[in-house]
Amino acid sequence: MLEETVVEWKQNWKKEGLAEGMQKGLQKGKAEAQREMLLELLQAKFVHLPDVYVTQIEGASPAELKRWLMNTLQASTVEDVFKTKGLA
């Protein structure tokens, strides 16, 4: 009985670990897709993207990436995209 319980616990821990790992992987993949999209949009809109902004994008949080993506819609300059407050 105890042995069966221990085996069941191990199986549950493995399932939980896999689910957690998959969730983290999905979040990481989504952030990477946002980074790529932001870089493409900025290069399309402003042609030249200074390295300082590329570096900033590479280290950005998902919230920052989302804000910058939204700012890109109304930005007149690349500097406008990276302002701390949105343009809306």
Coordinates of N, CA and C in Angstrom, one line a residue:
M1 N 0.8 -1.2 0.0 CA 0.0 0.0 0.0 C 0.9 1.3 0.0
L2 N 1.8 1.4 0.9 CA 2.7 2.5 1.0 C 3.5 2.6 -0.3
E3 N 4.0 1.5 -0.8 CA 4.8 1.5 -2.0 C 4.0 2.0 -3.2
E4 N 2.7 1.6 -3.3 CA 1.8 2.1 -4.4 C 1.6 3.6 -4.2
T5 N 1.5 4.1 -3.0 CA 1.3 5.5 -2.8 C 2.6 6.3 -3.2
V6 N 3.7 5.8 -2.9 CA 5.0 6.5 -3.3 C 5.1 6.5 -4.8
V7 N 4.8 5.4 -5.5 CA 4.8 5.3 -6.9 C 3.9 6.4 -7.5
E8 N 2.7 6.5 -6.9 CA 1.7 7.4 -7.4 C 2.2 8.8 -7.2
W9 N 2.8 9.1 -6.1 CA 3.4 10.5 -5.9 C 4.4 10.8 -6.9
K10 N 5.3 9.9 -7.2 CA 6.3 10.1 -8.2 C 5.7 10.4 -9.5
Q11 N 4.7 9.7 -9.9 CA 4.1 9.9 -11.2 C 3.4 11.3 -11.2
N12 N 2.8 11.7 -10.2 CA 2.2 13.0 -10.1 C 3.2 14.1 -10.2
W13 N 4.3 13.9 -9.5 CA 5.4 14.9 -9.5 C 6.0 15.1 -10.9
K14 N 6.1 13.9 -11.6 CA 6.6 14.0 -13.0 C 5.6 14.7 -13.9
K15 N 4.4 14.4 -13.7 CA 3.3 15.1 -14.5 C 3.3 16.6 -14.3
E16 N 3.4 17.0 -13.0 CA 3.4 18.4 -12.6 C 4.7 19.1 -13.2
G17 N 5.8 18.4 -13.1 CA 7.0 18.9 -13.6 C 7.0 19.1 -15.1
L18 N 6.4 18.2 -15.8 CA 6.3 18.3 -17.3 C 5.4 19.4 -17.6
A19 N 4.2 19.5 -16.9 CA 3.3 20.6 -17.2 C 3.9 22.0 -17.0
E20 N 4.6 22.1 -15.9 CA 5.3 23.3 -15.6 C 6.4 23.7 -16.6
G21 N 7.1 22.7 -17.0 CA 8.2 22.9 -18.0 C 7.6 23.3 -19.4
M22 N 6.5 22.7 -19.7 CA 5.8 23.0 -21.0 C 5.3 24.5 -20.9
Q23 N 4.7 24.8 -19.8 CA 4.2 26.2 -19.7 C 5.3 27.2 -19.8
K24 N 6.4 27.0 -19.1 CA 7.6 27.9 -19.2 C 8.1 27.9 -20.6
G25 N 8.1 26.8 -21.3 CA 8.6 26.8 -22.7 C 7.6 27.6 -23.6
L26 N 6.3 27.5 -23.4 CA 5.4 28.2 -24.2 C 5.6 29.7 -24.0
Q27 N 5.8 30.1 -22.7 CA 5.9 31.5 -22.4 C 7.2 32.1 -23.0
K28 N 8.3 31.3 -23.0 CA 9.5 31.7 -23.6 C 9.4 31.8 -25.1
G29 N 8.7 30.9 -25.7 CA 8.5 30.9 -27.1 C 7.6 32.1 -27.6
K30 N 6.6 32.5 -26.8 CA 5.8 33.6 -27.0 C 6.6 34.9 -27.0
A31 N 7.5 35.0 -25.9 CA 8.3 36.2 -25.8 C 9.3 36.3 -27.0
E32 N 9.8 35.2 -27.4 CA 10.8 35.2 -28.5 C 10.1 35.7 -29.8
A33 N 8.8 35.2 -30.0 CA 8.0 35.6 -31.1 C 7.7 37.1 -31.1
Q34 N 7.4 37.6 -29.9 CA 7.2 39.1 -29.8 C 8.5 39.9 -30.1
R35 N 9.6 39.4 -29.6 CA 10.9 40.1 -29.9 C 11.1 40.1 -31.4
E36 N 10.9 39.0 -32.1 CA 11.1 38.9 -33.5 C 10.2 39.9 -34.3
M37 N 8.9 39.9 -33.8 CA 7.9 40.7 -34.5 C 8.2 42.2 -34.3
L38 N 8.6 42.6 -33.1 CA 9.0 44.0 -32.8 C 10.2 44.4 -33.6
L39 N 11.2 43.6 -33.7 CA 12.4 43.9 -34.5 C 12.0 44.1 -36.0
E40 N 11.1 43.2 -36.5 CA 10.7 43.3 -37.9 C 9.9 44.6 -38.1
L41 N 9.0 44.9 -37.2 CA 8.1 46.1 -37.4 C 9.0 47.3 -37.3
L42 N 9.9 47.4 -36.4 CA 10.7 48.6 -36.3 C 11.6 48.8 -37.5
Q43 N 12.2 47.7 -38.0 CA 13.0 47.8 -39.2 C 12.2 48.2 -40.4
A44 N 11.0 47.7 -40.5 CA 10.1 48.0 -41.6 C 9.7 49.5 -41.5
K45 N 9.4 50.0 -40.3 CA 8.9 51.3 -40.2 C 10.0 52.4 -40.2
F46 N 11.1 52.1 -39.6 CA 12.2 53.1 -39.4 C 13.5 52.8 -40.2
V47 N 13.5 51.7 -40.9 CA 14.6 51.2 -41.7 C 15.9 50.9 -40.8
H48 N 16.4 51.9 -40.2 CA 17.6 51.6 -39.4 C 17.3 51.6 -37.9
L49 N 17.7 50.5 -37.3 CA 17.4 50.3 -35.8 C 18.7 50.3 -35.1
P50 N 19.0 51.3 -34.3 CA 20.3 51.4 -33.6 C 20.5 50.2 -32.7
D51 N 21.7 49.7 -32.5 CA 22.0 48.5 -31.7 C 21.5 48.6 -30.3
V52 N 21.5 49.9 -29.7 CA 21.1 50.0 -28.4 C 19.7 49.5 -28.2
Y53 N 18.8 49.7 -29.2 CA 17.4 49.2 -29.1 C 17.3 47.7 -29.3
V54 N 18.2 47.2 -30.1 CA 18.2 45.7 -30.3 C 18.5 45.1 -29.0
T55 N 19.6 45.6 -28.3 CA 20.0 45.1 -27.0 C 18.9 45.2 -26.0
Q56 N 18.2 46.3 -26.0 CA 17.1 46.5 -25.1 C 16.0 45.5 -25.3
I57 N 15.6 45.3 -26.6 CA 14.6 44.3 -26.9 C 15.0 42.9 -26.5
E58 N 16.2 42.5 -26.7 CA 16.7 41.2 -26.4 C 16.6 40.9 -24.9
G59 N 16.7 41.9 -24.0 CA 16.6 41.7 -22.6 C 15.2 42.1 -22.0
A60 N 14.3 42.4 -22.8 CA 13.0 42.9 -22.3 C 12.1 41.8 -21.7
S61 N 11.2 42.3 -20.8 CA 10.2 41.4 -20.2 C 9.0 41.4 -21.2
P62 N 8.1 40.4 -21.0 CA 6.9 40.3 -21.9 C 6.1 41.6 -21.8
A63 N 6.0 42.2 -20.7 CA 5.2 43.4 -20.6 C 5.8 44.6 -21.4
E64 N 7.1 44.7 -21.3 CA 7.8 45.7 -22.1 C 7.6 45.5 -23.6
L65 N 7.8 44.2 -24.0 CA 7.6 43.9 -25.4 C 6.2 44.3 -25.9
K66 N 5.2 44.0 -25.1 CA 3.8 44.3 -25.5 C 3.6 45.8 -25.6
R67 N 4.2 46.5 -24.6 CA 4.0 48.0 -24.6 C 4.7 48.6 -25.8
W68 N 5.9 48.1 -26.2 CA 6.7 48.6 -27.3 C 6.0 48.3 -28.6
L69 N 5.4 47.1 -28.7 CA 4.7 46.7 -29.9 C 3.5 47.6 -30.1
M70 N 2.8 47.9 -29.1 CA 1.6 48.9 -29.2 C 2.1 50.3 -29.5
N71 N 3.2 50.7 -28.9 CA 3.7 52.0 -29.1 C 4.1 52.2 -30.6
T72 N 4.6 51.1 -31.2 CA 5.0 51.2 -32.6 C 3.9 51.7 -33.5
L73 N 2.7 51.4 -33.2 CA 1.6 51.8 -34.1 C 1.5 53.3 -34.2
Q74 N 1.8 54.1 -33.2 CA 1.6 55.6 -33.2 C 3.0 56.3 -33.2
A75 N 4.1 55.6 -33.1 CA 5.4 56.3 -33.0 C 5.8 57.0 -34.3
S76 N 6.3 58.2 -34.1 CA 6.8 58.9 -35.2 C 8.3 58.7 -35.4
T77 N 9.0 58.3 -34.3 CA 10.4 58.0 -34.3 C 10.6 56.7 -33.5
V78 N 11.8 56.1 -33.7 CA 12.1 54.9 -33.0 C 12.2 55.2 -31.5
E79 N 12.6 56.4 -31.1 CA 12.7 56.8 -29.7 C 11.4 56.8 -29.1
D80 N 10.3 57.2 -29.8 CA 8.9 57.2 -29.3 C 8.5 55.8 -28.8
V81 N 9.0 54.8 -29.5 CA 8.6 53.4 -29.2 C 9.0 53.1 -27.8
F82 N 10.1 53.5 -27.4 CA 10.7 53.1 -26.1 C 10.5 54.1 -24.9
K83 N 9.6 55.0 -25.1 CA 9.2 55.9 -24.0 C 8.6 55.0 -22.9
T84 N 8.7 55.4 -21.7 CA 8.2 54.6 -20.5 C 6.7 54.6 -20.5
K85 N 6.0 55.6 -21.0 CA 4.6 55.6 -21.0 C 4.1 55.4 -22.4
G86 N 3.0 54.7 -22.6 CA 2.5 54.5 -23.9 C 2.1 55.8 -24.6
L87 N 1.9 55.8 -25.9 CA 1.6 56.9 -26.7 C 0.1 57.1 -26.7
A88 N -0.7 56.1 -26.4 CA -2.1 56.2 -26.5 C -2.8 57.1 -25.5

